[in-house]
mmCIF file of C-alpha atoms in Angstrom:
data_model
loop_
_atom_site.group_PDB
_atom_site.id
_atom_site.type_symbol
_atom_site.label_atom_id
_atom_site.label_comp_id
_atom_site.label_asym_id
_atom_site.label_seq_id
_atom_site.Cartn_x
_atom_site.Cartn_y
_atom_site.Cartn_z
ATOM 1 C CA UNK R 1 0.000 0.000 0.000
ATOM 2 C CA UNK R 2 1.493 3.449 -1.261
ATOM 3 C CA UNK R 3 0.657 6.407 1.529
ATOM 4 C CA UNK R 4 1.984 8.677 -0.316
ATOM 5 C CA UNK R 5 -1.129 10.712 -0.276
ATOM 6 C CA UNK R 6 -1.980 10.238 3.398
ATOM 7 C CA UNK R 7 1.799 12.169 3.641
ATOM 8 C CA UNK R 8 0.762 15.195 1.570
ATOM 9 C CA UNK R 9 -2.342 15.465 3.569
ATOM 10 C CA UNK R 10 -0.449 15.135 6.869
ATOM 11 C CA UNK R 11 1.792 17.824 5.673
ATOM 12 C CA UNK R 12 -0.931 20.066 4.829
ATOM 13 C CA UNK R 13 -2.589 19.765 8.077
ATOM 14 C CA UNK R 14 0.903 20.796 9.760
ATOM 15 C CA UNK R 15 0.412 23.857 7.912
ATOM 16 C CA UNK R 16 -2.936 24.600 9.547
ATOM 17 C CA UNK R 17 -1.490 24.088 12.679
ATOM 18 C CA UNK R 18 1.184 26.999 12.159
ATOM 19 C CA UNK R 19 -1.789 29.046 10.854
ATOM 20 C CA UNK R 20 -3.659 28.432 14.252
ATOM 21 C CA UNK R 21 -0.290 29.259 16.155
ATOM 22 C CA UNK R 22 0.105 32.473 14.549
ATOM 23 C CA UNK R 23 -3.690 33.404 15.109
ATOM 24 C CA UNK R 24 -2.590 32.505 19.239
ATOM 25 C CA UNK R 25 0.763 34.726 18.855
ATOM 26 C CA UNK R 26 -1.809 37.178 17.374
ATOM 27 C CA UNK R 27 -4.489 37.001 19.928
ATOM 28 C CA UNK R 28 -2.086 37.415 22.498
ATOM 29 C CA UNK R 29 -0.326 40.876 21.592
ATOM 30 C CA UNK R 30 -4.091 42.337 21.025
ATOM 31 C CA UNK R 31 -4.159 41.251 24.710
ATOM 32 C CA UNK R 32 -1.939 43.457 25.995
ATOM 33 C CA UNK R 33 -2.880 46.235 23.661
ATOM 34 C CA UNK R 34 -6.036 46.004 25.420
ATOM 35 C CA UNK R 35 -4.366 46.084 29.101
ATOM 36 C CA UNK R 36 -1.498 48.770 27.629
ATOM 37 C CA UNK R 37 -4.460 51.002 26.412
ATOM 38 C CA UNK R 38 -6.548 50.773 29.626
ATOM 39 C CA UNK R 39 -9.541 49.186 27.728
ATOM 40 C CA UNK R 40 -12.348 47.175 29.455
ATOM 41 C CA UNK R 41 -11.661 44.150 31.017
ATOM 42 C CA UNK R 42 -15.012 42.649 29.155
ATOM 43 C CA UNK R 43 -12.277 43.032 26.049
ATOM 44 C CA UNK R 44 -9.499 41.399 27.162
ATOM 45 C CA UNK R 45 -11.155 38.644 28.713
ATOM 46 C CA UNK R 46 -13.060 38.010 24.767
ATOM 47 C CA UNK R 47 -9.388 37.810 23.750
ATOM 48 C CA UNK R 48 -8.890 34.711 26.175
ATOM 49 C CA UNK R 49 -12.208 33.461 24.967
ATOM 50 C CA UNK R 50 -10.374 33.163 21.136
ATOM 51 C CA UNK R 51 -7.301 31.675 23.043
ATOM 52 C CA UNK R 52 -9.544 29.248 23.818
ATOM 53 C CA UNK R 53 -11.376 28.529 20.724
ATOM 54 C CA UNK R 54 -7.661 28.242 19.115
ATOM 55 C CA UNK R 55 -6.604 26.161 21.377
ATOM 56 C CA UNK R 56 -9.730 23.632 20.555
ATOM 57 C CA UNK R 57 -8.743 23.700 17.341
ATOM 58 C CA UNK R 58 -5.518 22.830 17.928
ATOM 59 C CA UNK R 59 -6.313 19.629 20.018
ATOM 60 C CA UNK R 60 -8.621 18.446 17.392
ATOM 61 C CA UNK R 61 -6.162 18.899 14.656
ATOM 62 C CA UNK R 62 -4.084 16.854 16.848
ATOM 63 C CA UNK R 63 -5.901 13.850 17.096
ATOM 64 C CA UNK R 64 -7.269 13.961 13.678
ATOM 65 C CA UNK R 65 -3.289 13.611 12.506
ATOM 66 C CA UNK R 66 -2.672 11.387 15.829
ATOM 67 C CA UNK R 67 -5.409 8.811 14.447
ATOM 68 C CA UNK R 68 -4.322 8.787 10.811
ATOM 69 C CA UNK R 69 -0.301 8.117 12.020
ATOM 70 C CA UNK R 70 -1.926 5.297 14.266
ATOM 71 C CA UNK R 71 -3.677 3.819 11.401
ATOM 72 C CA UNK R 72 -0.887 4.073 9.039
ATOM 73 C CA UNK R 73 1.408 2.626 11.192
ATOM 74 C CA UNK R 74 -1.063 -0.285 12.766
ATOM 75 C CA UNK R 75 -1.620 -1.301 8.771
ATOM 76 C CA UNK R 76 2.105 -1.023 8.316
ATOM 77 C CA UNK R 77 2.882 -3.600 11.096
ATOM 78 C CA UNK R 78 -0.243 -5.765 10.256
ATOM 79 C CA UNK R 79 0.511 -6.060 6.423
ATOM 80 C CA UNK R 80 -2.904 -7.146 5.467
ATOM 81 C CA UNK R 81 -4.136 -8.647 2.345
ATOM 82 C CA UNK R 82 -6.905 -6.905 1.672
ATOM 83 C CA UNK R 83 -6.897 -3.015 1.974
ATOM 84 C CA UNK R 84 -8.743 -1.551 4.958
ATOM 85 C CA UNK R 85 -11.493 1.171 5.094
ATOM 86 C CA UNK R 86 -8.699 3.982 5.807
ATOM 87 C CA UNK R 87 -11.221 6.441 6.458
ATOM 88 C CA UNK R 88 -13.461 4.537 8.720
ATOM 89 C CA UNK R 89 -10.624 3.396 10.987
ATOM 90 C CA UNK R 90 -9.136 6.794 10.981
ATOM 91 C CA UNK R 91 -12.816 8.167 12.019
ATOM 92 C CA UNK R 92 -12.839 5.430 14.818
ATOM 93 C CA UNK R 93 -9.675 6.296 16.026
ATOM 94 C CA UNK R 94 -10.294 10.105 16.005
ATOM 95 C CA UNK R 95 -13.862 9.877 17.907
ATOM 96 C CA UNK R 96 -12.001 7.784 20.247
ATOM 97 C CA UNK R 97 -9.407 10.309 21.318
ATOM 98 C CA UNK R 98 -12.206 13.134 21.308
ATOM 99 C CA UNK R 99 -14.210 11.765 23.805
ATOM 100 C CA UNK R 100 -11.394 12.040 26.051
ATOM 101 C CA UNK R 101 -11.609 15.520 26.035
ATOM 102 C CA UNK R 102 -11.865 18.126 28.454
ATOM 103 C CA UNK R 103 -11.694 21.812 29.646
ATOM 104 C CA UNK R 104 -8.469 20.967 31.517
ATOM 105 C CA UNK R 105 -6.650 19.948 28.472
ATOM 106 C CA UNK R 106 -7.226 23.613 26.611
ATOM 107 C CA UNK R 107 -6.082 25.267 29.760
ATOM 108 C CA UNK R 108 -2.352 23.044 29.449
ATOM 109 C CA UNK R 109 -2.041 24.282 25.713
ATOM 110 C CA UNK R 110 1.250 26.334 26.036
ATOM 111 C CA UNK R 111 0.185 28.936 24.350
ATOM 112 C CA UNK R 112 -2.649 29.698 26.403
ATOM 113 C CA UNK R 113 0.017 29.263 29.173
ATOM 114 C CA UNK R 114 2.109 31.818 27.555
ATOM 115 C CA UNK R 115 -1.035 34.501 27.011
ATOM 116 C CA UNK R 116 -2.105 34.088 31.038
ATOM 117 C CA UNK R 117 1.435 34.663 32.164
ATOM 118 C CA UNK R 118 2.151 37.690 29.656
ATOM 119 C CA UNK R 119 -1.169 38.838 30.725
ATOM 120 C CA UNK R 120 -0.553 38.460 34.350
ATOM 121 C CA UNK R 121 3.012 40.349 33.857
ATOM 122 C CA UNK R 122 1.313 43.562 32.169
ATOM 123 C CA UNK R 123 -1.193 44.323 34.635
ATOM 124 C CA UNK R 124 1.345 43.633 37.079
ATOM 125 C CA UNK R 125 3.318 46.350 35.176
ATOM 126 C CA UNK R 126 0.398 48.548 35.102
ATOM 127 C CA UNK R 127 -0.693 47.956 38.453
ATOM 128 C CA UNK R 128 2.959 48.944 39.842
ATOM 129 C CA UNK R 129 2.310 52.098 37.660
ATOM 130 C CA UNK R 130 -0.722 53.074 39.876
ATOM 131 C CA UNK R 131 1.035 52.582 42.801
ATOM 132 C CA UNK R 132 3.857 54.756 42.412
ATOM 133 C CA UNK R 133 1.253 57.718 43.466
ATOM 134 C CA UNK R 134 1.169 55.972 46.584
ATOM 135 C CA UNK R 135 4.952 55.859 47.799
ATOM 136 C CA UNK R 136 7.313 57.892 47.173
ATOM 137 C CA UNK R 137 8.577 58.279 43.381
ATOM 138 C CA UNK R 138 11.934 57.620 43.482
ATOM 139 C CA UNK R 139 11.721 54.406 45.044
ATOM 140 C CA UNK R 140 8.945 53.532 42.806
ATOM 141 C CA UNK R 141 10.931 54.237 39.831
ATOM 142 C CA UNK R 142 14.481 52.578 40.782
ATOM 143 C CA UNK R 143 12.271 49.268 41.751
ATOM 144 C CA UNK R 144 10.399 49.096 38.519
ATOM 145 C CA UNK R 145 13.953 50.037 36.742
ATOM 146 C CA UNK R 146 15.979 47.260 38.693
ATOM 147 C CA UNK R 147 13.831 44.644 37.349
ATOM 148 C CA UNK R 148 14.666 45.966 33.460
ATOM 149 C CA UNK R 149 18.475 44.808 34.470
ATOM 150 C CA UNK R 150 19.919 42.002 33.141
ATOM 151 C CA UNK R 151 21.431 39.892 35.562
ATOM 152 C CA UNK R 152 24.245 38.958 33.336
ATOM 153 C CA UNK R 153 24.907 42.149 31.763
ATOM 154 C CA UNK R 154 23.918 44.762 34.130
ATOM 155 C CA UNK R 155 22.286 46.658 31.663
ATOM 156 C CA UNK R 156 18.729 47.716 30.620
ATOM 157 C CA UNK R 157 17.379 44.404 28.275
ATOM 158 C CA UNK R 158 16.381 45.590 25.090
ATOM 159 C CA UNK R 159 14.755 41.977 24.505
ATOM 160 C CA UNK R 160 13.592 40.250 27.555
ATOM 161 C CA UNK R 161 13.361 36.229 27.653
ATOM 162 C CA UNK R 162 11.786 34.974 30.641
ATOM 163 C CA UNK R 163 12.951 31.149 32.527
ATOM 164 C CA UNK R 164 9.654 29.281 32.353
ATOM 165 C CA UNK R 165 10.842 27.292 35.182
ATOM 166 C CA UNK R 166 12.133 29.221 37.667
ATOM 167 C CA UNK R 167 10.322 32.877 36.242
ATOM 168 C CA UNK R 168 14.062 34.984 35.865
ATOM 169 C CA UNK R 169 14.333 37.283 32.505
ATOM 170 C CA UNK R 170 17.612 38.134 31.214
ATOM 171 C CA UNK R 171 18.486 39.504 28.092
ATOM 172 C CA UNK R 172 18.279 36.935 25.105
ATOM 173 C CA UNK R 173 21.466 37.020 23.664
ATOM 174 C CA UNK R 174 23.607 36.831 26.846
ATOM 175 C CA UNK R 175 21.963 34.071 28.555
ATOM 176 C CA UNK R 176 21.577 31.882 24.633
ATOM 177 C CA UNK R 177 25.290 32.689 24.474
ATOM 178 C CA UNK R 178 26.160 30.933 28.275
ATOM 179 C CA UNK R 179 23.992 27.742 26.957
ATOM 180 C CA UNK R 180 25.855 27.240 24.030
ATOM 181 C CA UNK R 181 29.301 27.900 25.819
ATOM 182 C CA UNK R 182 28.266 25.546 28.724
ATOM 183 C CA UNK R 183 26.779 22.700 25.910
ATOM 184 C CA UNK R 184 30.778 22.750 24.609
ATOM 185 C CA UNK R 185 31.985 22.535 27.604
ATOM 186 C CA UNK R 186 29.368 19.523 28.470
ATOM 187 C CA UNK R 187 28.247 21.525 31.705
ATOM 188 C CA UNK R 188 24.694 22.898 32.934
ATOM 189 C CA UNK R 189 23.977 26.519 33.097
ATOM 190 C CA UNK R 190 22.767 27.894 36.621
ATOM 191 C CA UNK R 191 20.342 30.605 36.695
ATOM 192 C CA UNK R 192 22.237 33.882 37.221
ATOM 193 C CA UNK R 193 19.693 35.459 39.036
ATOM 194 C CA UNK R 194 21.802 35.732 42.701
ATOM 195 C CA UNK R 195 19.815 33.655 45.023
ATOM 196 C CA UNK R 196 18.146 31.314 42.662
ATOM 197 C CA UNK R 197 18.536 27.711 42.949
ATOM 198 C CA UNK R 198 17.678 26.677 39.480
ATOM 199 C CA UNK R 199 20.720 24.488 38.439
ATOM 200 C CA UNK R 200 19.983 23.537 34.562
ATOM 201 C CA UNK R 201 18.317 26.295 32.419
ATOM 202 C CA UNK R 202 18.076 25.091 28.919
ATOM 203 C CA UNK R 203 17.290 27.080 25.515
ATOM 204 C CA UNK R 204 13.408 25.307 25.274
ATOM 205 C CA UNK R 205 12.656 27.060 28.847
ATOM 206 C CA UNK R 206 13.021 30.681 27.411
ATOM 207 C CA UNK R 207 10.358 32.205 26.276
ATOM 208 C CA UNK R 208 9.911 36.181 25.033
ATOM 209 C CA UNK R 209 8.969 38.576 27.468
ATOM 210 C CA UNK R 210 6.735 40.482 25.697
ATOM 211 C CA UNK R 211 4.750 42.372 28.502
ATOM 212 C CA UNK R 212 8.238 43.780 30.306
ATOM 213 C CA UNK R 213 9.278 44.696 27.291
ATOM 214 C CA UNK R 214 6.705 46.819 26.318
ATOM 215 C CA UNK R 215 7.533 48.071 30.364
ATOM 216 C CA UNK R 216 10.683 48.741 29.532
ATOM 217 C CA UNK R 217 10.120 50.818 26.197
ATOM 218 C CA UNK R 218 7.301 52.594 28.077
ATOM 219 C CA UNK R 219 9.848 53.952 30.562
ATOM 220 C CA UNK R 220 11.986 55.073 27.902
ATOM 221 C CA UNK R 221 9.118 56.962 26.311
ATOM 222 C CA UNK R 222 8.950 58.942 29.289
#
């Protein structure tokens, strides 16, 4: 049996999915326009409500292309004579994996993960901002600027990347540089944050900082 065309379509569905991921990358910078802009809460909260919706479709796009690699590969070990209703067993297999689902399983898409965080961060930011008519200026200011300091540079970041294990940002070229000295050397990177206890950060644990970012350019602005 030639799956040749079972391939194409798997490819093409791979394609949706990075359609689906750039709608969520989307999504989530309209997010924090919203919070940046002071709009209603109503609209950033139908903002999570698409997060969600794309993050259905990406679990059902999932096990449609789960089932069909199951069924490929079953008929691949099983060799059999005659050739099997593709589309039926694919169908079985897919219903099988949907009934599984549930609203747990969109909330663990990291994506979503990503967009609650980021979202978290900026009203922190903008919640800080408030504050700083409450106590006294200065110290406002030189807290909110300490945490725009890299911890291996000592400078201001200019583009953030935040440890999705441990929470630390540093600035994405100095700490990507220490990995891939440390991955010659065969040795684990520490978090340089003094006081953290985080003894392996690796490149896959980074992610962009996008809401102290826009903190930090904000500041600058002023």
């Amino acid at each position: 049996i030639s799956f040749n065309g079972v391939d194409s379509s798997l490819s093409s569905l791979k394609n949706c999915q990075s359609y689906i991921n750039t709608g969520m990358d989307i999504a989530t910078h309209v997010a924090l326009d919203l919070v940046e802009s002071f709009n209603d809460e109503e609209d950033v909260n139908s903002m999570e409500n698409v997060m969600l919706e794309y993050a259905a479709m990406d679990r059902e796009l999932n096990h449609y292309m789960k089932a069909i690699e199951e069924t490929v590969n079953q008929i691949k070990r099983e060799k059999p004579e005659n050739i099997p209703d593709l589309k039926c067993l694919v169908k079985e297999k897919f219903t099988a994996l949907e009934s599984k689902n549930s609203d747990s399983d969109l909330q663990k898409n990291e994506k979503y993960i990503y967009f609650k965080d980021q979202l978290k961060e900026m009203k922190k930011q903008y919640n800080d901002n408030d504050a700083i008519e409450q106590i006294d200026e200065d110290i406002a200011v030189t807290q909110s600027q300490m945490n725009f300091i890299c911890p291996i540079t000592q400078m201001e970041m200019k583009r953030p990347v935040r440890n999705k294990i441990c929470g630390h940002t540093y600035e994405e070229d100095a700490i990507l540089k220490i990995i891939q000295t440390r991955k010659q050397q065969k040795k684990k990177v520490r978090c340089p944050k003094i006081g953290c206890s985080h003894a392996d950060v690796k490149g896959s644990d980074l992610v962009p900082d996008e809401a102290l970012k826009r903190a930090i350019d904000s500041q600058n602005k002023q």
